Amino acid sequence: MDFAGAMPLAGTLGVTIQEGTRERVTGRLPVRPDICTAGNIVHGGAIMAFADCLGAVGAFLTLPDGASGTTTIESKTNFLGAGPVGSVLVGEATPVKIGKRLSVWQTRIRTEAGQEVALVTQTQMVLWPA
């Protein structure tokens, strides 16, 4: 499945999903000038959106039978370093807890060179058909 293609924002940002399983979702985000802030550093909103895309894929892959989807209900980001223009950010989302109504995912974002950029924890709510 083309997970990034199913999320229009992921395409706009340039997010690609490398791996998507119930245990781990990985992806990449090239840092372009149009997603940066002053000083040619990736904007915090782009980092948060990148992490949200990865966590959403994980949450989708762990949906219980009969569920219709998932949505983020909480997200917390710790910014740990900079992502300079021209670099590629690498993200890895792993489940902290998977339940019937909620799942919690933690995403580590680094540069390809291994420098820490952010740590994001998000809660995804399971959606059920009306």
Short mmCIF file of N, CA and C in Angstrom, two decimals:
data_model
loop_
_atom_site.label_atom_id
_atom_site.label_comp_id
_atom_site.label_asym_id
_atom_site.label_seq_id
_atom_site.Cartn_x
_atom_site.Cartn_y
_atom_site.Cartn_z
N MET A 1 0.84 -1.18 0.00
CA MET A 1 0.00 0.00 0.00
C MET A 1 0.89 1.25 0.00
N ASP A 2 0.48 2.25 -0.76
CA ASP A 2 1.20 3.52 -0.81
C ASP A 2 0.67 4.41 0.31
N PHE A 3 1.25 4.25 1.52
CA PHE A 3 0.76 4.98 2.69
C PHE A 3 0.90 6.48 2.52
N ALA A 4 2.05 6.94 2.06
CA ALA A 4 2.26 8.38 1.89
C ALA A 4 1.28 8.93 0.85
N GLY A 5 1.00 8.16 -0.19
CA GLY A 5 0.06 8.60 -1.22
C GLY A 5 -1.36 8.75 -0.71
N ALA A 6 -1.70 8.03 0.36
CA ALA A 6 -3.04 8.11 0.94
C ALA A 6 -3.20 9.35 1.82
N MET A 7 -2.10 10.04 2.12
CA MET A 7 -2.13 11.24 2.96
C MET A 7 -1.64 12.42 2.14
N PRO A 8 -2.53 13.27 1.65
CA PRO A 8 -2.11 14.38 0.78
C PRO A 8 -1.01 15.26 1.39
N LEU A 9 -1.04 15.53 2.69
CA LEU A 9 0.00 16.36 3.30
C LEU A 9 1.37 15.70 3.19
N ALA A 10 1.41 14.38 3.32
CA ALA A 10 2.68 13.67 3.19
C ALA A 10 3.29 13.92 1.82
N GLY A 11 2.46 13.90 0.78
CA GLY A 11 2.95 14.18 -0.57
C GLY A 11 3.44 15.61 -0.72
N THR A 12 2.70 16.54 -0.14
CA THR A 12 3.11 17.95 -0.20
C THR A 12 4.46 18.16 0.47
N LEU A 13 4.66 17.51 1.62
CA LEU A 13 5.93 17.67 2.34
C LEU A 13 7.07 16.89 1.70
N GLY A 14 6.74 15.83 0.98
CA GLY A 14 7.78 14.98 0.39
C GLY A 14 8.12 13.77 1.25
N VAL A 15 7.22 13.41 2.15
CA VAL A 15 7.42 12.25 3.02
C VAL A 15 7.33 10.97 2.21
N THR A 16 8.26 10.07 2.44
CA THR A 16 8.17 8.72 1.87
C THR A 16 8.22 7.72 3.02
N ILE A 17 7.47 6.65 2.88
CA ILE A 17 7.44 5.58 3.88
C ILE A 17 8.33 4.46 3.37
N GLN A 18 9.34 4.09 4.15
CA GLN A 18 10.27 3.03 3.76
C GLN A 18 9.77 1.67 4.23
N GLU A 19 9.21 1.63 5.44
CA GLU A 19 8.77 0.36 6.04
C GLU A 19 7.50 0.64 6.84
N GLY A 20 6.55 -0.25 6.76
CA GLY A 20 5.33 -0.10 7.53
C GLY A 20 4.84 -1.44 8.03
N THR A 21 5.07 -1.69 9.33
CA THR A 21 4.58 -2.91 9.96
C THR A 21 3.88 -2.51 11.26
N ARG A 22 3.27 -3.49 11.91
CA ARG A 22 2.61 -3.23 13.20
C ARG A 22 3.61 -2.87 14.28
N GLU A 23 4.87 -3.21 14.09
CA GLU A 23 5.90 -2.97 15.11
C GLU A 23 6.77 -1.76 14.83
N ARG A 24 6.75 -1.27 13.58
CA ARG A 24 7.70 -0.20 13.23
C ARG A 24 7.31 0.43 11.90
N VAL A 25 7.36 1.76 11.88
CA VAL A 25 7.14 2.49 10.63
C VAL A 25 8.32 3.43 10.47
N THR A 26 8.95 3.39 9.29
CA THR A 26 10.07 4.29 9.04
C THR A 26 9.79 5.11 7.79
N GLY A 27 10.36 6.30 7.76
CA GLY A 27 10.17 7.17 6.61
C GLY A 27 11.27 8.21 6.52
N ARG A 28 11.19 8.98 5.44
CA ARG A 28 12.20 10.00 5.17
C ARG A 28 11.51 11.30 4.76
N LEU A 29 12.18 12.41 5.10
CA LEU A 29 11.70 13.74 4.73
C LEU A 29 12.89 14.58 4.29
N PRO A 30 13.02 14.86 2.98
CA PRO A 30 14.09 15.76 2.52
C PRO A 30 13.77 17.19 2.99
N VAL A 31 14.76 17.86 3.53
CA VAL A 31 14.56 19.23 4.02
C VAL A 31 14.83 20.20 2.86
N ARG A 32 13.73 20.80 2.37
CA ARG A 32 13.78 21.76 1.27
C ARG A 32 13.60 23.17 1.82
N PRO A 33 14.04 24.18 1.09
CA PRO A 33 13.87 25.57 1.57
C PRO A 33 12.42 25.95 1.85
N ASP A 34 11.46 25.40 1.11
CA ASP A 34 10.07 25.81 1.30
C ASP A 34 9.41 25.19 2.53
N ILE A 35 10.09 24.31 3.26
CA ILE A 35 9.56 23.80 4.52
C ILE A 35 10.45 24.24 5.69
N CYS A 36 11.23 25.27 5.47
CA CYS A 36 12.16 25.77 6.48
C CYS A 36 11.68 27.08 7.09
N THR A 37 12.30 27.42 8.18
CA THR A 37 12.11 28.70 8.85
C THR A 37 13.39 29.51 8.66
N ALA A 38 13.52 30.60 9.39
CA ALA A 38 14.72 31.44 9.30
C ALA A 38 15.97 30.60 9.54
N GLY A 39 17.02 30.92 8.84
CA GLY A 39 18.28 30.20 9.01
C GLY A 39 18.35 28.89 8.26
N ASN A 40 17.39 28.65 7.36
CA ASN A 40 17.37 27.41 6.57
C ASN A 40 17.35 26.15 7.43
N ILE A 41 16.52 26.19 8.47
CA ILE A 41 16.31 25.06 9.37
C ILE A 41 14.87 24.60 9.20
N VAL A 42 14.65 23.28 9.14
CA VAL A 42 13.30 22.75 8.95
C VAL A 42 12.36 23.31 10.02
N HIS A 43 11.18 23.70 9.58
CA HIS A 43 10.17 24.26 10.48
C HIS A 43 9.65 23.19 11.42
N GLY A 44 9.39 23.57 12.66
CA GLY A 44 8.87 22.63 13.65
C GLY A 44 7.56 21.98 13.22
N GLY A 45 6.73 22.73 12.52
CA GLY A 45 5.46 22.17 12.04
C GLY A 45 5.67 21.05 11.04
N ALA A 46 6.72 21.18 10.21
CA ALA A 46 7.02 20.11 9.25
C ALA A 46 7.50 18.86 9.98
N ILE A 47 8.28 19.05 11.04
CA ILE A 47 8.75 17.92 11.84
C ILE A 47 7.57 17.21 12.49
N MET A 48 6.64 18.01 13.05
CA MET A 48 5.48 17.42 13.72
C MET A 48 4.58 16.69 12.72
N ALA A 49 4.41 17.26 11.54
CA ALA A 49 3.59 16.62 10.52
C ALA A 49 4.24 15.32 10.04
N PHE A 50 5.55 15.32 9.88
CA PHE A 50 6.29 14.12 9.48
C PHE A 50 6.04 13.00 10.50
N ALA A 51 6.22 13.32 11.78
CA ALA A 51 6.01 12.32 12.83
C ALA A 51 4.57 11.84 12.85
N ASP A 52 3.63 12.76 12.64
CA ASP A 52 2.22 12.40 12.64
C ASP A 52 1.90 11.43 11.51
N CYS A 53 2.51 11.64 10.36
CA CYS A 53 2.30 10.72 9.23
C CYS A 53 2.78 9.31 9.59
N LEU A 54 3.96 9.21 10.20
CA LEU A 54 4.49 7.89 10.55
C LEU A 54 3.64 7.21 11.62
N GLY A 55 3.27 7.95 12.66
CA GLY A 55 2.43 7.38 13.71
C GLY A 55 1.06 6.97 13.20
N ALA A 56 0.52 7.76 12.27
CA ALA A 56 -0.79 7.42 11.70
C ALA A 56 -0.74 6.12 10.92
N VAL A 57 0.34 5.89 10.20
CA VAL A 57 0.47 4.62 9.46
C VAL A 57 0.51 3.46 10.44
N GLY A 58 1.30 3.61 11.50
CA GLY A 58 1.36 2.55 12.51
C GLY A 58 0.01 2.28 13.14
N ALA A 59 -0.70 3.36 13.49
CA ALA A 59 -2.02 3.21 14.10
C ALA A 59 -2.98 2.52 13.14
N PHE A 60 -2.92 2.89 11.88
CA PHE A 60 -3.78 2.25 10.87
C PHE A 60 -3.50 0.76 10.77
N LEU A 61 -2.22 0.40 10.80
CA LEU A 61 -1.84 -1.01 10.67
C LEU A 61 -2.23 -1.85 11.88
N THR A 62 -2.54 -1.21 13.00
CA THR A 62 -2.91 -1.95 14.20
C THR A 62 -4.39 -1.80 14.55
N LEU A 63 -5.19 -1.28 13.62
CA LEU A 63 -6.61 -1.11 13.89
C LEU A 63 -7.29 -2.45 14.17
N PRO A 64 -8.18 -2.48 15.15
CA PRO A 64 -8.94 -3.71 15.39
C PRO A 64 -9.94 -3.98 14.27
N ASP A 65 -10.37 -5.21 14.14
CA ASP A 65 -11.37 -5.56 13.13
C ASP A 65 -12.61 -4.69 13.30
N GLY A 66 -13.13 -4.20 12.19
CA GLY A 66 -14.34 -3.41 12.19
C GLY A 66 -14.12 -1.92 12.31
N ALA A 67 -12.92 -1.48 12.69
CA ALA A 67 -12.63 -0.05 12.81
C ALA A 67 -12.56 0.57 11.43
N SER A 68 -12.91 1.85 11.36
CA SER A 68 -12.93 2.52 10.05
C SER A 68 -11.74 3.43 9.82
N GLY A 69 -10.95 3.70 10.84
CA GLY A 69 -9.79 4.58 10.67
C GLY A 69 -9.24 5.02 12.00
N THR A 70 -8.42 6.05 11.95
CA THR A 70 -7.76 6.56 13.14
C THR A 70 -7.56 8.06 13.00
N THR A 71 -7.44 8.74 14.11
CA THR A 71 -7.15 10.17 14.10
C THR A 71 -6.30 10.53 15.30
N THR A 72 -5.42 11.49 15.13
CA THR A 72 -4.57 11.94 16.23
C THR A 72 -5.38 12.79 17.19
N ILE A 73 -5.31 12.47 18.49
CA ILE A 73 -6.01 13.28 19.48
C ILE A 73 -5.05 14.01 20.41
N GLU A 74 -3.78 13.64 20.40
CA GLU A 74 -2.79 14.34 21.21
C GLU A 74 -1.41 14.10 20.63
N SER A 75 -0.57 15.12 20.70
CA SER A 75 0.80 15.00 20.21
C SER A 75 1.70 15.92 21.00
N LYS A 76 2.86 15.42 21.40
CA LYS A 76 3.85 16.21 22.11
C LYS A 76 5.20 16.05 21.42
N THR A 77 5.85 17.17 21.17
CA THR A 77 7.13 17.15 20.48
C THR A 77 8.21 17.77 21.34
N ASN A 78 9.32 17.05 21.50
CA ASN A 78 10.53 17.61 22.09
C ASN A 78 11.51 17.84 20.94
N PHE A 79 11.88 19.10 20.72
CA PHE A 79 12.86 19.42 19.68
C PHE A 79 14.24 19.30 20.29
N LEU A 80 15.09 18.50 19.64
CA LEU A 80 16.40 18.17 20.19
C LEU A 80 17.56 18.73 19.38
N GLY A 81 17.32 19.10 18.14
CA GLY A 81 18.38 19.61 17.28
C GLY A 81 17.79 20.15 15.99
N ALA A 82 18.66 20.60 15.12
CA ALA A 82 18.22 21.23 13.87
C ALA A 82 18.31 20.26 12.70
N GLY A 83 17.42 20.50 11.73
CA GLY A 83 17.45 19.79 10.46
C GLY A 83 17.74 20.81 9.37
N PRO A 84 18.99 20.94 8.95
CA PRO A 84 19.35 21.98 7.98
C PRO A 84 18.86 21.67 6.57
N VAL A 85 18.60 22.72 5.82
CA VAL A 85 18.19 22.56 4.43
C VAL A 85 19.24 21.71 3.71
N GLY A 86 18.77 20.82 2.85
CA GLY A 86 19.67 19.91 2.13
C GLY A 86 19.86 18.57 2.82
N SER A 87 19.51 18.50 4.10
CA SER A 87 19.64 17.21 4.80
C SER A 87 18.38 16.39 4.56
N VAL A 88 18.43 15.15 4.97
CA VAL A 88 17.27 14.27 4.91
C VAL A 88 17.00 13.80 6.34
N LEU A 89 15.75 13.99 6.77
CA LEU A 89 15.37 13.50 8.09
C LEU A 89 14.86 12.08 7.96
N VAL A 90 15.21 11.27 8.94
CA VAL A 90 14.80 9.87 9.00
C VAL A 90 13.98 9.70 10.26
N GLY A 91 12.79 9.13 10.12
CA GLY A 91 11.92 8.93 11.28
C GLY A 91 11.62 7.46 11.49
N GLU A 92 11.47 7.10 12.76
CA GLU A 92 11.09 5.74 13.13
C GLU A 92 10.02 5.81 14.21
N ALA A 93 8.83 5.32 13.90
CA ALA A 93 7.73 5.28 14.85
C ALA A 93 7.54 3.86 15.37
N THR A 94 7.41 3.74 16.68
CA THR A 94 7.18 2.44 17.30
C THR A 94 6.03 2.56 18.31
N PRO A 95 5.27 1.49 18.49
CA PRO A 95 4.15 1.57 19.43
C PRO A 95 4.63 1.54 20.88
N VAL A 96 4.01 2.38 21.68
CA VAL A 96 4.21 2.35 23.12
C VAL A 96 3.12 1.48 23.75
N LYS A 97 1.90 1.65 23.25
CA LYS A 97 0.75 0.87 23.72
C LYS A 97 -0.29 0.81 22.62
N ILE A 98 -0.85 -0.36 22.41
CA ILE A 98 -1.92 -0.53 21.43
C ILE A 98 -3.13 -1.10 22.18
N GLY A 99 -4.22 -0.35 22.14
CA GLY A 99 -5.44 -0.78 22.82
C GLY A 99 -6.60 -0.85 21.85
N LYS A 100 -7.80 -1.12 22.36
CA LYS A 100 -8.99 -1.23 21.52
C LYS A 100 -9.47 0.13 21.04
N ARG A 101 -9.27 1.18 21.86
CA ARG A 101 -9.76 2.52 21.52
C ARG A 101 -8.66 3.50 21.19
N LEU A 102 -7.48 3.28 21.73
CA LEU A 102 -6.36 4.21 21.54
C LEU A 102 -5.07 3.45 21.29
N SER A 103 -4.16 4.10 20.57
CA SER A 103 -2.79 3.60 20.50
C SER A 103 -1.86 4.79 20.70
N VAL A 104 -0.73 4.53 21.32
CA VAL A 104 0.27 5.57 21.57
C VAL A 104 1.53 5.18 20.82
N TRP A 105 2.06 6.16 20.06
CA TRP A 105 3.23 5.93 19.23
C TRP A 105 4.32 6.94 19.57
N GLN A 106 5.56 6.48 19.52
CA GLN A 106 6.70 7.36 19.75
C GLN A 106 7.54 7.38 18.48
N THR A 107 7.86 8.58 18.03
CA THR A 107 8.64 8.73 16.79
C THR A 107 9.93 9.47 17.09
N ARG A 108 11.05 8.85 16.70
CA ARG A 108 12.37 9.49 16.80
C ARG A 108 12.73 10.00 15.42
N ILE A 109 13.14 11.25 15.37
CA ILE A 109 13.54 11.85 14.10
C ILE A 109 14.99 12.28 14.22
N ARG A 110 15.79 11.84 13.23
CA ARG A 110 17.22 12.15 13.18
C ARG A 110 17.57 12.60 11.77
N THR A 111 18.74 13.20 11.63
CA THR A 111 19.26 13.43 10.29
C THR A 111 19.87 12.11 9.81
N GLU A 112 20.11 12.00 8.52
CA GLU A 112 20.78 10.79 8.01
C GLU A 112 22.14 10.59 8.66
N ALA A 113 22.76 11.68 9.09
CA ALA A 113 24.06 11.60 9.76
C ALA A 113 23.93 11.13 11.20
N GLY A 114 22.69 10.98 11.70
CA GLY A 114 22.48 10.44 13.03
C GLY A 114 22.24 11.48 14.12
N GLN A 115 22.20 12.76 13.78
CA GLN A 115 21.96 13.79 14.79
C GLN A 115 20.48 13.80 15.18
N GLU A 116 20.21 13.81 16.48
CA GLU A 116 18.84 13.84 16.98
C GLU A 116 18.18 15.17 16.61
N VAL A 117 16.95 15.10 16.11
CA VAL A 117 16.20 16.30 15.75
C VAL A 117 14.96 16.46 16.64
N ALA A 118 14.22 15.37 16.86
CA ALA A 118 13.00 15.47 17.66
C ALA A 118 12.57 14.10 18.18
N LEU A 119 11.81 14.16 19.26
CA LEU A 119 11.16 12.98 19.82
C LEU A 119 9.68 13.35 19.98
N VAL A 120 8.82 12.60 19.32
CA VAL A 120 7.39 12.93 19.30
C VAL A 120 6.61 11.75 19.86
N THR A 121 5.69 12.05 20.77
CA THR A 121 4.77 11.04 21.31
C THR A 121 3.36 11.47 20.94
N GLN A 122 2.62 10.56 20.33
CA GLN A 122 1.25 10.90 19.92
C GLN A 122 0.28 9.80 20.29
N THR A 123 -0.96 10.22 20.52
CA THR A 123 -2.04 9.30 20.81
C THR A 123 -3.00 9.31 19.63
N GLN A 124 -3.30 8.13 19.15
CA GLN A 124 -4.23 7.96 18.03
C GLN A 124 -5.49 7.29 18.54
N MET A 125 -6.64 7.85 18.17
CA MET A 125 -7.93 7.29 18.55
C MET A 125 -8.48 6.45 17.40
N VAL A 126 -9.02 5.29 17.76
CA VAL A 126 -9.65 4.41 16.78
C VAL A 126 -11.03 4.96 16.43
N LEU A 127 -11.33 5.03 15.14
CA LEU A 127 -12.63 5.48 14.67
C LEU A 127 -13.47 4.26 14.27
N TRP A 128 -14.76 4.34 14.58
CA TRP A 128 -15.68 3.25 14.28
C TRP A 128 -16.76 3.77 13.34
N PRO A 129 -17.29 2.89 12.47
CA PRO A 129 -18.37 3.33 11.57
C PRO A 129 -19.58 3.82 12.37
N ALA A 130 -20.27 4.79 11.79
CA ALA A 130 -21.47 5.35 12.46
C ALA A 130 -22.63 4.39 12.41
#
